[in-house]
Amino acid sequence: MAVRRALVLGGTGMLTRVTTGLIADGWHVVLPSRRYAPLAAEGTGRALWVEADWTYPERLADRAARALGGPADLLVAWIDSRSRVPVLKAVARLLAPDAPVVEVHGSSSADPIAGCPDPVITDHPTQQVVLRPVTDRGSSRWLTHAEIATSVTDAIHRGLDGRPSGIHQVGGVHVS
C-alpha cells in the first residue's frame, strides 16, 4: 500500500487527537510547530515534527517538504488569521493534485454574518470547520477537545471521499 502523507498545521495543540487518529490509520504525518510536542500515538503511521515559525512561511514549507518526502495527500490547518494566508500560500505547492484541504476556524476568525474567509488554496476542495461556543440551558461553553476532534475528523473524511468544498459549523446551537 502506498504511503499516505498528511501535513497538519496546528496539529500538536487542539488537533492532537486528529493527528493521533491519522497516525493510527497509517498516515505519515508532518507537524510543523514552534515547540516539539511528543504524541502518544499507536498504529502503523508515524509523526515527524519540524520546527516552524508562522512568520517565515517559505522556510516552514521547505522544512515540511523535506519531512514529507513527497506530495501531501491531505492538508489540515488551524492557523491564526494573521498568518493564515501567507502560510497556506507557501504550503500549497506541497500538495498532491487531488489533495483535500481542511481548514479549522475559531469563532473569532469566522464572522457569523459575513461567514467564513474564502479558501486560500482555491484549486483544492476545502472543507472549512467553524468552531463556535455551545449554548446549553442559558449558559455558554467552549467545545471540548473530543468535539473538536470529531468535527475535524468528519471534515477530513468528507474531503477524502471527494465531496465538494463546504463550510461546517460546530456549536452555536442550543442543547437541551
Coordinates of N, CA and C in Angstrom, one line a residue:
M1 N 0.8 -1.2 0.0 CA 0.0 0.0 0.0 C 0.9 1.2 0.0
A2 N 0.5 2.2 -0.8 CA 1.3 3.5 -0.9 C 1.2 4.3 0.4
V3 N 2.2 5.0 0.7 CA 2.3 5.8 1.9 C 1.3 7.0 1.7
R4 N 0.5 7.3 2.7 CA -0.4 8.5 2.6 C 0.3 9.5 3.5
R5 N 0.5 10.7 3.0 CA 1.1 11.8 3.7 C 0.2 12.9 4.0
A6 N 0.2 13.4 5.3 CA -0.6 14.5 5.7 C 0.3 15.6 6.3
L7 N 0.0 16.8 6.0 CA 0.6 17.9 6.6 C -0.5 18.6 7.5
V8 N -0.1 18.6 8.8 CA -1.1 19.1 9.8 C -0.5 20.3 10.5
L9 N -1.0 21.5 10.2 CA -0.6 22.7 10.7 C -1.4 23.0 12.0
G10 N -0.8 23.1 13.1 CA -1.5 23.3 14.4 C -1.9 21.9 15.0
G11 N -1.2 20.9 14.6 CA -1.6 19.5 15.0 C -1.1 19.0 16.3
T12 N -0.3 19.9 17.0 CA 0.2 19.4 18.3 C -0.6 20.1 19.5
G13 N -1.6 20.9 19.2 CA -2.4 21.5 20.2 C -3.8 20.9 20.3
M14 N -4.7 21.7 19.9 CA -6.1 21.3 20.0 C -6.4 20.2 19.0
L15 N -5.6 20.0 18.0 CA -5.8 19.0 17.0 C -5.0 17.7 17.2
T16 N -4.5 17.6 18.4 CA -3.7 16.4 18.8 C -4.4 15.1 18.5
R17 N -5.7 15.0 18.9 CA -6.5 13.8 18.7 C -6.7 13.5 17.2
V18 N -6.8 14.6 16.4 CA -6.9 14.4 15.0 C -5.6 13.8 14.5
T19 N -4.5 14.3 14.9 CA -3.2 13.8 14.5 C -3.0 12.4 14.9
T20 N -3.3 12.0 16.1 CA -3.1 10.7 16.6 C -4.0 9.7 15.8
G21 N -5.2 10.2 15.4 CA -6.1 9.4 14.7 C -5.6 9.1 13.3
L22 N -5.0 10.1 12.6 CA -4.3 9.8 11.3 C -3.2 8.8 11.4
I23 N -2.4 9.0 12.5 CA -1.3 8.1 12.7 C -1.8 6.6 12.9
A24 N -2.8 6.5 13.7 CA -3.4 5.2 13.9 C -3.9 4.6 12.6
D25 N -4.4 5.4 11.7 CA -4.9 4.9 10.4 C -3.8 4.7 9.4
G26 N -2.5 4.9 9.8 CA -1.4 4.6 8.9 C -0.8 5.7 8.1
W27 N -1.2 7.0 8.4 CA -0.7 8.1 7.8 C 0.7 8.5 8.2
H28 N 1.5 9.0 7.3 CA 2.8 9.7 7.7 C 2.4 11.1 7.8
V29 N 2.5 11.6 9.1 CA 2.0 13.0 9.4 C 3.2 13.9 9.7
V30 N 3.3 15.0 9.1 CA 4.3 16.0 9.3 C 3.6 17.2 10.1
L31 N 4.3 17.5 11.2 CA 3.7 18.5 12.1 C 4.6 19.7 12.3
P32 N 4.5 20.7 11.5 CA 5.3 21.9 11.8 C 4.7 22.7 13.0
S33 N 5.6 23.0 13.9 CA 5.2 23.8 15.1 C 6.4 24.5 15.7
R34 N 6.1 25.5 16.6 CA 7.2 26.1 17.3 C 8.0 25.2 18.3
R35 N 7.2 24.4 19.0 CA 7.8 23.6 20.0 C 7.5 22.1 19.7
Y36 N 8.5 21.3 20.1 CA 8.3 19.9 19.9 C 7.3 19.4 21.0
A37 N 6.3 18.6 20.6 CA 5.3 18.1 21.5 C 5.2 16.6 21.1
P38 N 5.7 15.7 22.0 CA 5.6 14.3 21.7 C 4.2 13.8 21.7
L39 N 3.8 12.9 20.9 CA 2.5 12.4 20.8 C 2.5 10.9 21.2
A40 N 1.5 10.6 22.0 CA 1.3 9.2 22.4 C 0.4 8.5 21.4
A41 N 1.0 8.2 20.2 CA 0.2 7.6 19.1 C 0.6 6.2 18.9
E42 N -0.4 5.4 18.6 CA -0.2 4.0 18.2 C -0.8 3.8 16.8
G43 N -0.3 2.8 16.1 CA -0.8 2.5 14.8 C 0.4 2.2 13.9
T44 N 0.0 2.2 12.6 CA 1.0 1.9 11.6 C 1.7 3.1 11.0
G45 N 1.1 4.3 11.3 CA 1.7 5.5 10.7 C 2.8 6.0 11.6
R46 N 3.2 7.2 11.3 CA 4.2 7.9 12.1 C 4.1 9.4 12.0
A47 N 4.6 10.1 13.0 CA 4.6 11.5 13.0 C 6.0 12.0 13.0
L48 N 6.2 13.1 12.3 CA 7.5 13.8 12.2 C 7.3 15.3 12.5
W49 N 7.9 15.7 13.6 CA 7.8 17.1 14.0 C 8.9 17.9 13.2
V50 N 8.6 19.1 12.7 CA 9.6 20.0 12.2 C 9.4 21.4 12.8
E51 N 10.5 22.0 13.1 CA 10.5 23.3 13.7 C 9.9 24.3 12.7
A52 N 9.0 25.1 13.2 CA 8.4 26.1 12.3 C 8.0 27.3 13.0
D53 N 8.0 28.4 12.2 CA 7.6 29.7 12.7 C 6.7 30.3 11.6
W54 N 5.4 30.6 12.0 CA 4.5 31.1 11.0 C 4.9 32.4 10.3
T55 N 5.8 33.1 11.0 CA 6.3 34.4 10.4 C 7.3 34.2 9.2
Y56 N 7.7 32.9 9.0 CA 8.6 32.6 7.9 C 8.0 31.4 7.1
P57 N 7.0 31.7 6.4 CA 6.2 30.6 5.7 C 7.0 29.8 4.7
E58 N 7.9 30.5 4.0 CA 8.6 29.7 3.0 C 9.6 28.8 3.6
R59 N 10.2 29.2 4.7 CA 11.1 28.3 5.5 C 10.3 27.1 6.0
L60 N 9.1 27.4 6.6 CA 8.3 26.4 7.1 C 7.9 25.4 5.9
A61 N 7.6 25.8 4.8 CA 7.2 25.0 3.7 C 8.4 24.1 3.2
D62 N 9.6 24.7 3.2 CA 10.8 24.0 2.8 C 11.1 22.8 3.7
R63 N 11.0 23.1 5.0 CA 11.2 22.1 6.0 C 10.2 21.0 6.0
A64 N 8.9 21.4 5.8 CA 7.8 20.4 5.7 C 8.0 19.5 4.5
A65 N 8.4 20.1 3.3 CA 8.6 19.4 2.1 C 9.7 18.3 2.3
R66 N 10.8 18.6 3.0 CA 11.8 17.6 3.2 C 11.2 16.5 4.1
A67 N 10.5 16.8 5.1 CA 9.9 15.8 6.1 C 8.9 14.9 5.4
L68 N 8.1 15.5 4.5 CA 7.0 14.8 3.8 C 7.6 13.7 2.9
G69 N 8.7 14.0 2.2 CA 9.3 13.0 1.3 C 8.4 12.8 0.1
G70 N 7.5 13.6 -0.2 CA 6.7 13.5 -1.4 C 5.5 14.4 -1.2
P71 N 4.6 14.5 -2.2 CA 3.4 15.4 -2.1 C 2.5 14.9 -1.0
A72 N 1.9 15.9 -0.3 CA 0.9 15.6 0.8 C -0.4 15.3 0.2
D73 N -1.0 14.2 0.7 CA -2.3 13.8 0.2 C -3.5 14.4 1.0
L74 N -3.1 15.2 2.0 CA -4.1 15.9 2.9 C -3.4 17.0 3.6
L75 N -4.1 18.2 3.7 CA -3.7 19.3 4.5 C -4.8 19.6 5.5
V76 N -4.4 19.6 6.8 CA -5.3 20.1 7.8 C -4.6 21.3 8.5
A77 N -5.3 22.4 8.6 CA -4.7 23.6 9.1 C -5.6 24.4 10.0
W78 N -5.0 24.7 11.2 CA -5.7 25.6 12.1 C -4.6 26.7 12.4
I79 N -4.7 27.8 11.7 CA -3.7 28.9 11.8 C -4.4 30.2 12.2
D80 N -3.7 31.0 13.0 CA -4.2 32.3 13.3 C -4.5 33.1 12.1
S81 N -5.5 34.0 12.2 CA -5.9 34.8 11.0 C -4.8 35.6 10.4
R82 N -3.9 36.1 11.2 CA -2.8 37.0 10.7 C -1.8 36.2 9.8
S83 N -1.6 34.9 10.2 CA -0.6 34.1 9.4 C -1.2 33.2 8.4
R84 N -2.5 33.0 8.4 CA -3.2 32.1 7.6 C -2.9 32.2 6.1
V85 N -3.1 33.3 5.5 CA -2.9 33.5 4.0 C -1.4 33.2 3.6
P86 N -0.4 33.8 4.2 CA 0.9 33.5 3.8 C 1.4 32.1 4.0
V87 N 1.0 31.5 5.1 CA 1.4 30.1 5.4 C 0.7 29.2 4.4
L88 N -0.6 29.3 4.2 CA -1.3 28.4 3.2 C -0.8 28.6 1.8
K89 N -0.5 29.8 1.4 CA 0.1 30.0 0.1 C 1.4 29.3 -0.1
A90 N 2.2 29.4 1.0 CA 3.6 28.8 1.0 C 3.5 27.2 0.9
V91 N 2.5 26.6 1.6 CA 2.5 25.2 1.6 C 1.7 24.6 0.5
A92 N 1.0 25.4 -0.3 CA 0.1 24.9 -1.4 C 0.9 24.1 -2.4
R93 N 2.1 24.4 -2.6 CA 3.0 23.7 -3.6 C 3.3 22.3 -3.1
L94 N 3.1 22.0 -1.8 CA 3.4 20.7 -1.3 C 2.3 19.6 -1.5
L95 N 1.2 20.1 -2.0 CA 0.0 19.2 -2.1 C 0.0 18.4 -3.4
A96 N -0.5 17.2 -3.3 CA -0.7 16.3 -4.4 C -1.9 17.0 -5.2
P97 N -2.0 16.8 -6.5 CA -3.1 17.5 -7.3 C -4.5 17.3 -6.7
D98 N -4.8 16.2 -6.2 CA -6.2 15.9 -5.7 C -6.3 16.0 -4.2
A99 N -5.3 16.5 -3.5 CA -5.4 16.5 -2.0 C -6.4 17.5 -1.5
P100 N -7.3 17.0 -0.6 CA -8.2 17.9 0.1 C -7.5 18.7 1.1
V101 N -8.2 19.8 1.4 CA -7.7 20.8 2.5 C -8.8 20.9 3.5
V102 N -8.5 20.8 4.8 CA -9.4 21.0 5.9 C -8.9 22.2 6.7
E103 N -9.7 23.3 6.7 CA -9.3 24.4 7.5 C -10.2 24.5 8.7
V104 N -9.6 24.8 9.8 CA -10.3 25.0 11.1 C -10.3 26.5 11.4
H105 N -11.5 27.0 11.8 CA -11.6 28.4 12.2 C -12.2 28.5 13.6
G106 N -11.5 29.3 14.4 CA -12.2 29.6 15.7 C -13.3 30.6 15.5
S107 N -14.1 30.8 16.5 CA -15.2 31.7 16.3 C -14.8 33.1 16.0
S108 N -13.6 33.5 16.4 CA -13.2 34.9 16.1 C -12.8 35.1 14.7
S109 N -12.4 34.0 14.0 CA -11.9 34.2 12.6 C -13.0 34.0 11.6
A110 N -14.2 33.6 12.0 CA -15.3 33.5 11.1 C -16.5 34.3 11.6
D111 N -16.9 35.3 10.8 CA -17.9 36.2 11.2 C -19.3 35.5 11.0
P112 N -20.2 35.6 12.1 CA -21.5 35.0 12.0 C -22.3 35.5 10.9
I113 N -22.1 36.7 10.4 CA -23.0 37.3 9.3 C -22.3 37.2 8.0
A114 N -21.0 37.6 7.9 CA -20.3 37.6 6.7 C -19.8 36.2 6.3
G115 N -19.7 35.3 7.3 CA -19.3 33.9 7.0 C -17.8 33.7 7.2
C116 N -17.4 32.6 6.6 CA -16.0 32.1 6.7 C -15.2 32.9 5.7
P117 N -13.9 33.0 6.0 CA -13.0 33.6 5.0 C -12.9 32.7 3.8
D118 N -12.7 33.2 2.6 CA -12.6 32.4 1.4 C -11.4 31.5 1.5
P119 N -11.5 30.3 0.9 CA -10.3 29.4 0.9 C -9.1 30.1 0.2
V120 N -8.0 29.9 0.7 CA -6.7 30.4 0.2 C -6.2 29.5 -1.0
I121 N -6.3 28.2 -0.8 CA -5.9 27.3 -1.8 C -7.1 26.9 -2.7
T122 N -7.3 27.7 -3.7 CA -8.5 27.6 -4.5 C -8.6 26.4 -5.4
D123 N -7.5 25.8 -5.8 CA -7.5 24.6 -6.7 C -7.6 23.3 -6.0
H124 N -8.0 23.3 -4.7 CA -8.2 22.1 -4.0 C -9.5 22.2 -3.2
P125 N -10.3 21.1 -3.2 CA -11.5 21.2 -2.4 C -11.2 21.4 -0.9
T126 N -11.9 22.3 -0.3 CA -11.7 22.8 1.0 C -12.9 22.6 1.9
Q127 N -12.7 21.8 3.0 CA -13.7 21.7 4.0 C -13.4 22.6 5.1
Q128 N -14.2 23.6 5.4 CA -14.0 24.5 6.5 C -14.8 24.2 7.7
V129 N -14.2 24.1 8.8 CA -14.9 23.8 10.1 C -14.8 25.1 11.0
V130 N -16.0 25.6 11.3 CA -16.1 26.8 12.2 C -16.5 26.3 13.5
L131 N -15.7 26.6 14.5 CA -15.9 26.2 15.9 C -16.5 27.4 16.7
R132 N -17.7 27.1 17.2 CA -18.4 28.2 18.0 C -18.7 27.6 19.4
P133 N -18.9 28.5 20.4 CA -19.3 28.0 21.7 C -20.7 27.4 21.6
V134 N -20.9 26.5 22.5 CA -22.2 25.8 22.6 C -23.1 26.5 23.7
T135 N -24.3 26.8 23.4 CA -25.2 27.3 24.4 C -26.0 26.2 25.0
D136 N -26.0 26.1 26.3 CA -26.6 25.0 27.0 C -27.4 25.5 28.1
R137 N -28.7 25.5 28.0 CA -29.6 25.9 29.1 C -29.2 27.3 29.6
G138 N -29.1 28.2 28.7 CA -28.8 29.6 29.0 C -27.4 30.0 29.3
S139 N -26.5 29.0 29.4 CA -25.1 29.3 29.6 C -24.3 28.8 28.4
S140 N -23.1 29.3 28.3 CA -22.2 29.0 27.1 C -21.0 28.3 27.6
R141 N -20.5 27.4 26.7 CA -19.3 26.7 27.0 C -18.5 26.5 25.7
W142 N -17.2 26.4 25.8 CA -16.4 26.1 24.6 C -16.6 24.6 24.3
L143 N -16.3 24.3 23.0 CA -16.3 22.9 22.6 C -15.2 22.1 23.3
T144 N -15.4 20.8 23.6 CA -14.4 20.0 24.2 C -13.4 19.6 23.1
H145 N -12.2 19.1 23.5 CA -11.2 18.6 22.6 C -11.9 17.4 21.8
A146 N -12.6 16.6 22.4 CA -13.3 15.5 21.7 C -14.3 16.0 20.7
E147 N -15.0 17.0 21.0 CA -16.0 17.5 20.0 C -15.3 18.1 18.8
I148 N -14.2 18.8 19.1 CA -13.4 19.4 18.0 C -12.8 18.3 17.2
A149 N -12.2 17.3 17.8 CA -11.5 16.2 17.0 C -12.6 15.5 16.2
T150 N -13.7 15.2 16.7 CA -14.8 14.5 15.9 C -15.2 15.4 14.7
S151 N -15.4 16.7 14.9 CA -15.8 17.6 13.8 C -14.7 17.7 12.7
V152 N -13.5 17.8 13.1 CA -12.4 17.9 12.1 C -12.2 16.6 11.4
T153 N -12.3 15.5 12.1 CA -12.1 14.2 11.5 C -13.2 13.9 10.5
D154 N -14.5 14.3 10.9 CA -15.6 14.2 9.9 C -15.3 15.0 8.6
A155 N -14.7 16.2 8.8 CA -14.4 17.0 7.6 C -13.3 16.4 6.8
I156 N -12.3 15.8 7.5 CA -11.3 15.0 6.7 C -11.9 13.9 5.9
H157 N -12.8 13.2 6.5 CA -13.4 12.1 5.7 C -14.3 12.6 4.5
R158 N -14.9 13.8 4.7 CA -15.7 14.4 3.6 C -14.7 14.7 2.5
G159 N -13.6 15.3 2.9 CA -12.6 15.7 1.8 C -12.0 14.5 1.1
L160 N -11.7 13.4 1.9 CA -11.1 12.2 1.3 C -12.1 11.5 0.5
D161 N -13.4 11.6 0.8 CA -14.4 11.0 0.0 C -14.7 11.7 -1.3
G162 N -14.1 12.9 -1.5 CA -14.2 13.6 -2.7 C -15.4 14.6 -2.7
R163 N -15.9 14.9 -1.6 CA -17.1 15.8 -1.5 C -16.6 17.2 -1.9
P164 N -17.5 18.0 -2.5 CA -17.2 19.4 -2.9 C -16.9 20.3 -1.6
S165 N -16.2 21.4 -1.9 CA -15.9 22.3 -0.8 C -17.2 22.6 0.0
G166 N -17.0 22.8 1.3 CA -18.2 23.1 2.2 C -17.7 23.8 3.5
I167 N -18.7 24.4 4.1 CA -18.5 25.0 5.4 C -19.4 24.3 6.4
H168 N -18.8 24.0 7.6 CA -19.4 23.2 8.6 C -19.3 23.9 9.9
Q169 N -20.4 24.3 10.5 CA -20.4 25.0 11.8 C -20.6 24.0 12.9
V170 N -19.8 24.1 13.9 CA -19.9 23.2 15.1 C -20.1 24.1 16.3
G171 N -21.1 23.7 17.1 CA -21.5 24.5 18.2 C -22.5 25.6 17.8
G172 N -22.6 26.6 18.7 CA -23.5 27.7 18.3 C -25.0 27.4 18.4
V173 N -25.3 26.2 18.8 CA -26.7 25.8 18.9 C -27.2 25.6 20.3
H174 N -28.4 25.6 20.5 CA -29.0 25.3 21.8 C -29.0 23.8 22.1
V175 N -28.5 23.4 23.2 CA -28.6 22.0 23.7 C -29.5 21.9 24.8
S176 N -30.5 21.0 24.8 CA -31.4 20.9 25.9 C -31.0 19.8 26.8

